[in-house]
PDB file of C-alpha atoms in Angstrom:
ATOM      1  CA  UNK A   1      34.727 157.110 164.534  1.00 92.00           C
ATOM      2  CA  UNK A   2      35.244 159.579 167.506  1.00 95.00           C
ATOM      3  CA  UNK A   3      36.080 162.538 164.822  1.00 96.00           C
ATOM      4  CA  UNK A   4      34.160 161.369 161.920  1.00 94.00           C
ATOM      5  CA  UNK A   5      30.646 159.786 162.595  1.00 94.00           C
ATOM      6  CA  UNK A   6      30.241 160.649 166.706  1.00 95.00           C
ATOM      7  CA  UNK A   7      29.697 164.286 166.315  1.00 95.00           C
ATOM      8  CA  UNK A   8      26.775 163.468 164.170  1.00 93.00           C
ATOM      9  CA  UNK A   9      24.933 161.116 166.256  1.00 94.00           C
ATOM     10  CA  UNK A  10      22.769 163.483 167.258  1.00 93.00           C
ATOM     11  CA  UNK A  11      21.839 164.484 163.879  1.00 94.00           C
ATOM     12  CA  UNK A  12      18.963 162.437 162.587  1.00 93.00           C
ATOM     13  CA  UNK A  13      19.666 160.462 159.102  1.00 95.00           C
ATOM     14  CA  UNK A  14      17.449 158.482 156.636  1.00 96.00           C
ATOM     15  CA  UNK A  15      20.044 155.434 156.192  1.00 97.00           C
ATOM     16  CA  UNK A  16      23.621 155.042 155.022  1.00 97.00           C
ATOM     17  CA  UNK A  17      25.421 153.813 152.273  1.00 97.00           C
ATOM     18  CA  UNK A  18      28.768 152.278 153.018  1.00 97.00           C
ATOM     19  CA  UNK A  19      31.211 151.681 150.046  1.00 96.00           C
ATOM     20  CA  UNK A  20      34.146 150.142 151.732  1.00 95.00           C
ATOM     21  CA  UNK A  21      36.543 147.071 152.352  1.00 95.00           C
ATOM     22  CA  UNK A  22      39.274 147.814 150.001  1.00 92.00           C
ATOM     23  CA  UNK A  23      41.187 148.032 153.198  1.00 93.00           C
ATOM     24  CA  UNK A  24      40.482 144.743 154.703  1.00 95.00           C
ATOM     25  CA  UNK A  25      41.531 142.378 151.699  1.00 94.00           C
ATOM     26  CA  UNK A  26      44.457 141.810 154.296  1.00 93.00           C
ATOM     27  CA  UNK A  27      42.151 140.091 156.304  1.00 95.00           C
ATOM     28  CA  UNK A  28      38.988 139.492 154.742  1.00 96.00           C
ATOM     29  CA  UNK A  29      37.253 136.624 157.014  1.00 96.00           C
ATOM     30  CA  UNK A  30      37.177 138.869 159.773  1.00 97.00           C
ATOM     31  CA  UNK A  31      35.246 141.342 157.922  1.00 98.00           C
ATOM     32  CA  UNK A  32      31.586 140.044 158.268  1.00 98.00           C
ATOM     33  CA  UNK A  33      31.504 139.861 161.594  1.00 98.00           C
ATOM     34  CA  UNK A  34      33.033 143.702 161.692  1.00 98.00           C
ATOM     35  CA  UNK A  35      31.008 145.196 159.564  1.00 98.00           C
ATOM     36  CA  UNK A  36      27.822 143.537 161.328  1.00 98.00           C
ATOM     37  CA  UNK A  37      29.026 145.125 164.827  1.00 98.00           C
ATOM     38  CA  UNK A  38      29.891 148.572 162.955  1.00 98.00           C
ATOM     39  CA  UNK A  39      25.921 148.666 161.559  1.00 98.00           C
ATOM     40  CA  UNK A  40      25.010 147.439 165.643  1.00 98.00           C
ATOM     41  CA  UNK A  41      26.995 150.188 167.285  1.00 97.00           C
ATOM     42  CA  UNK A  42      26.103 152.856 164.427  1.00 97.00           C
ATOM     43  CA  UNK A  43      22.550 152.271 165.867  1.00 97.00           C
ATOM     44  CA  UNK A  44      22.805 151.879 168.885  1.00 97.00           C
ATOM     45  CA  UNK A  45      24.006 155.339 169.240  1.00 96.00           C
ATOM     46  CA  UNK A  46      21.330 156.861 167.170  1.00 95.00           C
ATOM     47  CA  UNK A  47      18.708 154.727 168.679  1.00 96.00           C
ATOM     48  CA  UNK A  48      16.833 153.603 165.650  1.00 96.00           C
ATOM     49  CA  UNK A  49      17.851 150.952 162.945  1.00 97.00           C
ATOM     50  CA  UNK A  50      18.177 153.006 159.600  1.00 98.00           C
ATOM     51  CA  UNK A  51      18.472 151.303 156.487  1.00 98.00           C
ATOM     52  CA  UNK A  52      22.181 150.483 155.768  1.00 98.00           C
ATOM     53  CA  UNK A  53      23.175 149.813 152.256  1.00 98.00           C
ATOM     54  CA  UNK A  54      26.047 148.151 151.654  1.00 98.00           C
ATOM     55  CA  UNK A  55      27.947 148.780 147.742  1.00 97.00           C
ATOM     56  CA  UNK A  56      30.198 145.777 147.021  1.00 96.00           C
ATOM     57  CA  UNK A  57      33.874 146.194 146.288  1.00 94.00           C
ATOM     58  CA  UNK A  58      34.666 146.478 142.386  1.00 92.00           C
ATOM     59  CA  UNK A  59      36.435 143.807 141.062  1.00 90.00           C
ATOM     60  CA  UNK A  60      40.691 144.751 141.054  1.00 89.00           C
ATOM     61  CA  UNK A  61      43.711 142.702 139.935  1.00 82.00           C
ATOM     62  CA  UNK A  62      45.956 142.758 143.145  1.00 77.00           C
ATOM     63  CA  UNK A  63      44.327 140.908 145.629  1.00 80.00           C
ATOM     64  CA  UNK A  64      44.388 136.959 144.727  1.00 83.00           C
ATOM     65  CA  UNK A  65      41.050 135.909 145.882  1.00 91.00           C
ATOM     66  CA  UNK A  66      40.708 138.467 148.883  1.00 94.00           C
ATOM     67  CA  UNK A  67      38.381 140.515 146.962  1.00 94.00           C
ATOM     68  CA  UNK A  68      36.025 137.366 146.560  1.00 95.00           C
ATOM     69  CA  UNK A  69      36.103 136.714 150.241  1.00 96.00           C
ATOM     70  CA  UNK A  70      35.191 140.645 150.849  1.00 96.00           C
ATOM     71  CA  UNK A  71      32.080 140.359 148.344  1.00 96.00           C
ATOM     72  CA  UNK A  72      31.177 137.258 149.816  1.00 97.00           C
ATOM     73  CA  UNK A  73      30.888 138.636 153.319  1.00 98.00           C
ATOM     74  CA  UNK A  74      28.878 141.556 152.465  1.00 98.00           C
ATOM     75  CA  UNK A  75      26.756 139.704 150.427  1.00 97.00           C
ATOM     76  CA  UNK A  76      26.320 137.489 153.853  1.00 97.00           C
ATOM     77  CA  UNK A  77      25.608 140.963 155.854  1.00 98.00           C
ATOM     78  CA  UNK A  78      23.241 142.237 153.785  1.00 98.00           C
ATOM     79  CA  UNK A  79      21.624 138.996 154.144  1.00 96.00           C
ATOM     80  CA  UNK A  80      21.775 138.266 157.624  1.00 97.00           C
ATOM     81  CA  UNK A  81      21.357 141.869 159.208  1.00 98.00           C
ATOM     82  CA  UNK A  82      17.710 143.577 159.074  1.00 97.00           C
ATOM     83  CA  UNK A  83      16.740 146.271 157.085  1.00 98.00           C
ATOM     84  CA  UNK A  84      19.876 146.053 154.614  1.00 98.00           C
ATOM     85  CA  UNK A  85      20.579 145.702 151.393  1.00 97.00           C
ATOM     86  CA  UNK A  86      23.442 145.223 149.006  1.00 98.00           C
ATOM     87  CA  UNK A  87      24.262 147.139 145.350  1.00 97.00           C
ATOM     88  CA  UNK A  88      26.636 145.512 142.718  1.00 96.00           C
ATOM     89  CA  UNK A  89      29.349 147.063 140.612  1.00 93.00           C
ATOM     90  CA  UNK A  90      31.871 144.455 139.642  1.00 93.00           C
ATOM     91  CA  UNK A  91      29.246 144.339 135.993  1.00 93.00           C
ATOM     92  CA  UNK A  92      29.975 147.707 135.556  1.00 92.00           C
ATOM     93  CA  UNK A  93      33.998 147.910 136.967  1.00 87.00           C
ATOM     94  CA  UNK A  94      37.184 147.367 135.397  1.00 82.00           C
ATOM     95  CA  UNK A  95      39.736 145.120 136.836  1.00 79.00           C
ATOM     96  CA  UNK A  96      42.365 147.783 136.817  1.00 81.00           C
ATOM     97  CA  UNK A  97      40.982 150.549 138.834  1.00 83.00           C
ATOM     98  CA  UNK A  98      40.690 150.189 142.262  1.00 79.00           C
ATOM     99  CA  UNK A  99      38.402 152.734 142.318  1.00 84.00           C
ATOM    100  CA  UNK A 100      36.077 152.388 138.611  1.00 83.00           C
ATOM    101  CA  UNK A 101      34.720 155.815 137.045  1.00 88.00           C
ATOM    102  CA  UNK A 102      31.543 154.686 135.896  1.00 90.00           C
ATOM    103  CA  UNK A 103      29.876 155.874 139.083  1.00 93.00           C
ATOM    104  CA  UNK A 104      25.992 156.399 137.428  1.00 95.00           C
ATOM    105  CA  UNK A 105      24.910 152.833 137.012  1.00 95.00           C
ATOM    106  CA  UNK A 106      26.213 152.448 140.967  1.00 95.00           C
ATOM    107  CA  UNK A 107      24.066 155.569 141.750  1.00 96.00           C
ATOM    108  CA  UNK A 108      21.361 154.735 140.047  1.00 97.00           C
ATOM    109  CA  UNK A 109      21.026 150.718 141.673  1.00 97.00           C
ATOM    110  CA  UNK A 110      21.505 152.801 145.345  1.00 97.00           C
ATOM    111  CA  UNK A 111      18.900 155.381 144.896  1.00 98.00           C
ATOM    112  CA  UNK A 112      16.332 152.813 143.163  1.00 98.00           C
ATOM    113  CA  UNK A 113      17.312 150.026 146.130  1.00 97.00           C
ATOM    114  CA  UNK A 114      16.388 153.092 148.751  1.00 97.00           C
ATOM    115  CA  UNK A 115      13.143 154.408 146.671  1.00 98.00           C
ATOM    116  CA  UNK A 116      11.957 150.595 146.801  1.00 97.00           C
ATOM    117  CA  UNK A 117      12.868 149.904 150.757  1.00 96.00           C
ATOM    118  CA  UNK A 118      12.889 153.061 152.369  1.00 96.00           C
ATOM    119  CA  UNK A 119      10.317 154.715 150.503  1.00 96.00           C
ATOM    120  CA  UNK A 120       7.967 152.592 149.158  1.00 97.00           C
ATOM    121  CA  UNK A 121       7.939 153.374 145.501  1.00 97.00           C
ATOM    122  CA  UNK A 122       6.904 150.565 143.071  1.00 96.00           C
ATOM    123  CA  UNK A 123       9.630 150.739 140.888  1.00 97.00           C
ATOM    124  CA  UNK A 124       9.398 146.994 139.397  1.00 96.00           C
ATOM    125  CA  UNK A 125      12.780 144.550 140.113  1.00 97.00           C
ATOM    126  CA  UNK A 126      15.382 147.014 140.972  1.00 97.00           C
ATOM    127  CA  UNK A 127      17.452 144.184 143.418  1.00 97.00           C
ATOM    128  CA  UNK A 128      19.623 141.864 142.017  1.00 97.00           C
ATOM    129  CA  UNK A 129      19.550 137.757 142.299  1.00 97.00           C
ATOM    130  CA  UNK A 130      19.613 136.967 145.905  1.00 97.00           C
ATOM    131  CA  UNK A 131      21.564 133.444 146.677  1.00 96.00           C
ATOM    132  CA  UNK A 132      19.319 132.262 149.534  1.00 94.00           C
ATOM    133  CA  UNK A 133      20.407 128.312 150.019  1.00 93.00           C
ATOM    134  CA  UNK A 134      22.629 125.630 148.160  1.00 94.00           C
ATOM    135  CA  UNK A 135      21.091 121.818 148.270  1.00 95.00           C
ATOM    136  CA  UNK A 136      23.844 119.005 147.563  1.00 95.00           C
ATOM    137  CA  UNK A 137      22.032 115.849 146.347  1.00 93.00           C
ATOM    138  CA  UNK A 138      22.202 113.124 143.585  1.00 93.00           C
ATOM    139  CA  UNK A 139      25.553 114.379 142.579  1.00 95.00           C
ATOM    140  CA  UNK A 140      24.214 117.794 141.900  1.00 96.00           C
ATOM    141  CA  UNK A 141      23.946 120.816 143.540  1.00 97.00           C
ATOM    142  CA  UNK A 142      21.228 123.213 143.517  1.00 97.00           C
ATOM    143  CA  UNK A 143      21.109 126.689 143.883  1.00 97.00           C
ATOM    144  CA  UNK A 144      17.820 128.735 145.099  1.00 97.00           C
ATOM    145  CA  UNK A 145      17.864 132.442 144.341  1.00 97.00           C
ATOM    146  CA  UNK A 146      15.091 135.399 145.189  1.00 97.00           C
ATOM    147  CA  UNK A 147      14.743 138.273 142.732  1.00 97.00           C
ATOM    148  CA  UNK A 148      15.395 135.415 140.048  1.00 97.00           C
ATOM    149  CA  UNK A 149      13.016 136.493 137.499  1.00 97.00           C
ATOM    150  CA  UNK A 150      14.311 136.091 134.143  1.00 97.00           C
ATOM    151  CA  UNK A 151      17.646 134.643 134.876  1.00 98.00           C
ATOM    152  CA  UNK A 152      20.383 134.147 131.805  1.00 98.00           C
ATOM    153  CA  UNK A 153      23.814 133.706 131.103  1.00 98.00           C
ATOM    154  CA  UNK A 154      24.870 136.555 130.066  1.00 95.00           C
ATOM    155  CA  UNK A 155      26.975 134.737 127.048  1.00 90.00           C
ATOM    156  CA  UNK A 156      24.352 131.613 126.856  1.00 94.00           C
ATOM    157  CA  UNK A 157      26.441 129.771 129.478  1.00 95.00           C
ATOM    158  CA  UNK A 158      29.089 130.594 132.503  1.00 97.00           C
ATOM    159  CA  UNK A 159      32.227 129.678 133.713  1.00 94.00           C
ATOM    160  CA  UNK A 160      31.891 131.164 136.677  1.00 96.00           C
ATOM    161  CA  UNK A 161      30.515 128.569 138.784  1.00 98.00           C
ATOM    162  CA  UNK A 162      32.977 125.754 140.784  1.00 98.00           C
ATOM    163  CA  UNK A 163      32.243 122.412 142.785  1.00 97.00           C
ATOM    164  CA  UNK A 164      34.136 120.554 144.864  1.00 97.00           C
ATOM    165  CA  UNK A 165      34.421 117.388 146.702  1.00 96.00           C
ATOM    166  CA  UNK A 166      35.397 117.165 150.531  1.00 95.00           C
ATOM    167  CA  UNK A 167      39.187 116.972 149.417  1.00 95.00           C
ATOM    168  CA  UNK A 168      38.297 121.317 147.988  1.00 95.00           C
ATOM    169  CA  UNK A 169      39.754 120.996 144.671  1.00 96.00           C
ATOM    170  CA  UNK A 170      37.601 122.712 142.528  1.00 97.00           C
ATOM    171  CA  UNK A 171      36.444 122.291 138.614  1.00 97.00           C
ATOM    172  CA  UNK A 172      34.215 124.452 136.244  1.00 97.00           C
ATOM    173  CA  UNK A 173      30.593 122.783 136.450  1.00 98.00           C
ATOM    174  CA  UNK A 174      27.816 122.500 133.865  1.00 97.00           C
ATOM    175  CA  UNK A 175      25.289 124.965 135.108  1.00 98.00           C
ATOM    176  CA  UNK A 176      21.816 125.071 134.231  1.00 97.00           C
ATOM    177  CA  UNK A 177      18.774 127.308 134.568  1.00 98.00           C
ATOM    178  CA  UNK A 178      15.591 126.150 136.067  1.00 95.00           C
ATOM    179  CA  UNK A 179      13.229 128.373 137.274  1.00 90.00           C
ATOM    180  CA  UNK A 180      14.600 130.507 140.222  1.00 92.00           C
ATOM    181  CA  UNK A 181      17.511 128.175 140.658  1.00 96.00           C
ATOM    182  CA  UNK A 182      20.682 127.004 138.923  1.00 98.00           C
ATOM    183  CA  UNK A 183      21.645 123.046 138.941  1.00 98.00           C
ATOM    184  CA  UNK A 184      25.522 122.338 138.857  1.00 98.00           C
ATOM    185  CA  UNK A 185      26.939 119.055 138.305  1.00 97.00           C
ATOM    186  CA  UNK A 186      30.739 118.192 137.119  1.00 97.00           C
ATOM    187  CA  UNK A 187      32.012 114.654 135.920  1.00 93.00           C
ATOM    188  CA  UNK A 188      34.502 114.216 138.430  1.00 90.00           C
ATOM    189  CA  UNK A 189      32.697 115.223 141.454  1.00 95.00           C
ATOM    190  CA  UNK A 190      30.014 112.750 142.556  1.00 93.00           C
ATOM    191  CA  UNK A 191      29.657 113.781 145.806  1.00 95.00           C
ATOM    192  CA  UNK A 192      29.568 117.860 145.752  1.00 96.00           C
ATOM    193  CA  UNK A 193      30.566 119.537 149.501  1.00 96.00           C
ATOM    194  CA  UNK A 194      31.356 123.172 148.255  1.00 97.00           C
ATOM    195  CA  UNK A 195      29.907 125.248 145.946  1.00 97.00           C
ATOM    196  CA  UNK A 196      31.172 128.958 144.430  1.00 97.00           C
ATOM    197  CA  UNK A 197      30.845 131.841 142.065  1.00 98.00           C
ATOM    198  CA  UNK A 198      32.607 134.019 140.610  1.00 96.00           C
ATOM    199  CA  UNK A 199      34.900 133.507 143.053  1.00 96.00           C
ATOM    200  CA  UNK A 200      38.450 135.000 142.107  1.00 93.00           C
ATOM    201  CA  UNK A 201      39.087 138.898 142.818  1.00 91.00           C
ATOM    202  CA  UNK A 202      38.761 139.949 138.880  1.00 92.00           C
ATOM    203  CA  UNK A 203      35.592 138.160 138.415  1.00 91.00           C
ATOM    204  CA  UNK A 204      32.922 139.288 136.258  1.00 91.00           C
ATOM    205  CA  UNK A 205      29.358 138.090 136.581  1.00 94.00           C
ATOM    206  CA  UNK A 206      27.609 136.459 133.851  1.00 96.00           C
ATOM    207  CA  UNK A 207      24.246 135.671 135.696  1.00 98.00           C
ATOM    208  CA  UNK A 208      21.562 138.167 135.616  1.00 98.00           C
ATOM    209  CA  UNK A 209      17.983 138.617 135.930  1.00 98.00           C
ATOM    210  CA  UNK A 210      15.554 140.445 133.755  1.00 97.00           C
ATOM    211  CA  UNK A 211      16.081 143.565 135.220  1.00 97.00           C
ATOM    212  CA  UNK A 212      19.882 143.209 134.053  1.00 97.00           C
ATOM    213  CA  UNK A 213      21.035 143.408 137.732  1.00 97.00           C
ATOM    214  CA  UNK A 214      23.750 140.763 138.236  1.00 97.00           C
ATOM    215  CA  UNK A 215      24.176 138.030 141.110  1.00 98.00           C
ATOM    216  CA  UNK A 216      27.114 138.807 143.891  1.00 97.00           C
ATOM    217  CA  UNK A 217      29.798 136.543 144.721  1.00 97.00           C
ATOM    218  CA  UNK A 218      29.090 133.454 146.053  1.00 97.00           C
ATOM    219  CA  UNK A 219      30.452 130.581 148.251  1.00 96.00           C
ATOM    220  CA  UNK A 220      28.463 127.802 150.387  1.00 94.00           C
ATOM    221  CA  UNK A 221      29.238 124.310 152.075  1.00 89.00           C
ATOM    222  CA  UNK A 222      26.525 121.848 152.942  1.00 74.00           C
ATOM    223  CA  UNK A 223      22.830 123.845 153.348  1.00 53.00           C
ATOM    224  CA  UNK A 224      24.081 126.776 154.728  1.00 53.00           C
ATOM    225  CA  UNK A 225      23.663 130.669 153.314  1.00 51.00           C
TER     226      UNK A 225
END
């Protein structure tokens, strides 16, 4: 920080883009509440809260479910801190590079995200599906998403999404689309407590809206985000 970013506090910026946390798979529930000081302290020092766009970590082979639990907390910062946002690539990686080539479709989700927030261009849907709450009831649980128009499976079902009972042994649920939310509900579990998606560090999405942007790791307990 004192070599890198200080010198250039002085400097005025229009927002940064931070493509990191390959690093802290080694400790990945710490990372949330890092990362949500860094973006604090970053503007504190320039005295102004720029945008701060966060690009998730591509899927990669090496990291058990670390690389979940990294996706999952930046999904929760860009959430939870003002005036950020998030940009996916694990649609667009491959689970052998740590560091995928196919840079343009990455580039082209950041600069349409910062045309749309930071400089007011009507470009359409250009975010992809936001997981705002989970609901457990009746044996089900129910997801409710933002930027959920025209949500599909990208192979007429998924896989991808898990419930569990209080004892956390997850199984594959049925999901279903309704609306701007998905229902899950498994045979075995009657009484759901935990909820995720694509939740392993390889994962590939399979849910996407009608601007083909896909929905970002995912993990909840009882009504929280």
């Amino acid at each position: 920080y004192n070599a890198m970013i200080a010198p250039f506090n002085d400097f005025k910026i229009a927002g940064a883009a931070w493509y990191q946390g390959e690093t802290n798979t080694g400790n990945p529930d710490l990372y949330a509440p890092l990362l949500t000081d860094m973006i604090a302290s970053w503007r504190k020092a320039r005295g102004y809260e720029f945008p701060f766009y966060i690009i998730q970590i591509a899927p990669y082979g090496s990291w058990q479910d670390s690389g979940a639990k990294i996706r999952n907390a930046q999904r929760y910062v860009a959430l939870n801190v003002p005036n950020s946002g998030l940009v996916l690539t694990a649609d667009v990686s491959e689970a052998d590079n740590l560091h995928p080539k196919n840079k343009k479709p990455v580039g082209i989700r950041l600069a349409n995200l910062a045309l749309t927030d930071s400089y007011h261009k009507n470009l359409g849907l250009v975010k992809s599906p936001v997981w705002k709450s989970s609901e457990f009831r009746d044996g089900k649980v129910i997801l409710n998403l933002e930027n959920a128009e025209g949500l599909y499976f990208k192979n007429g079902i998924s896989k991808q999404f898990e419930i569990a009972a209080a004892d956390g042994k997850f199984v594959v649920a049925q999901a279903s689309i309704k609306n701007n939310q998905i229902v899950l509900q498994a045979k075995n579990i009657r009484n759901p407590v935990y909820v995720r998606y694509a939740w392993s560090s390889v994962a590939m999405p399979d849910l996407f809206n009608k601007a083909h942007l896909p929905a970002s790791t995912y993990y909840s307990s009882g009504n929280t985000k």
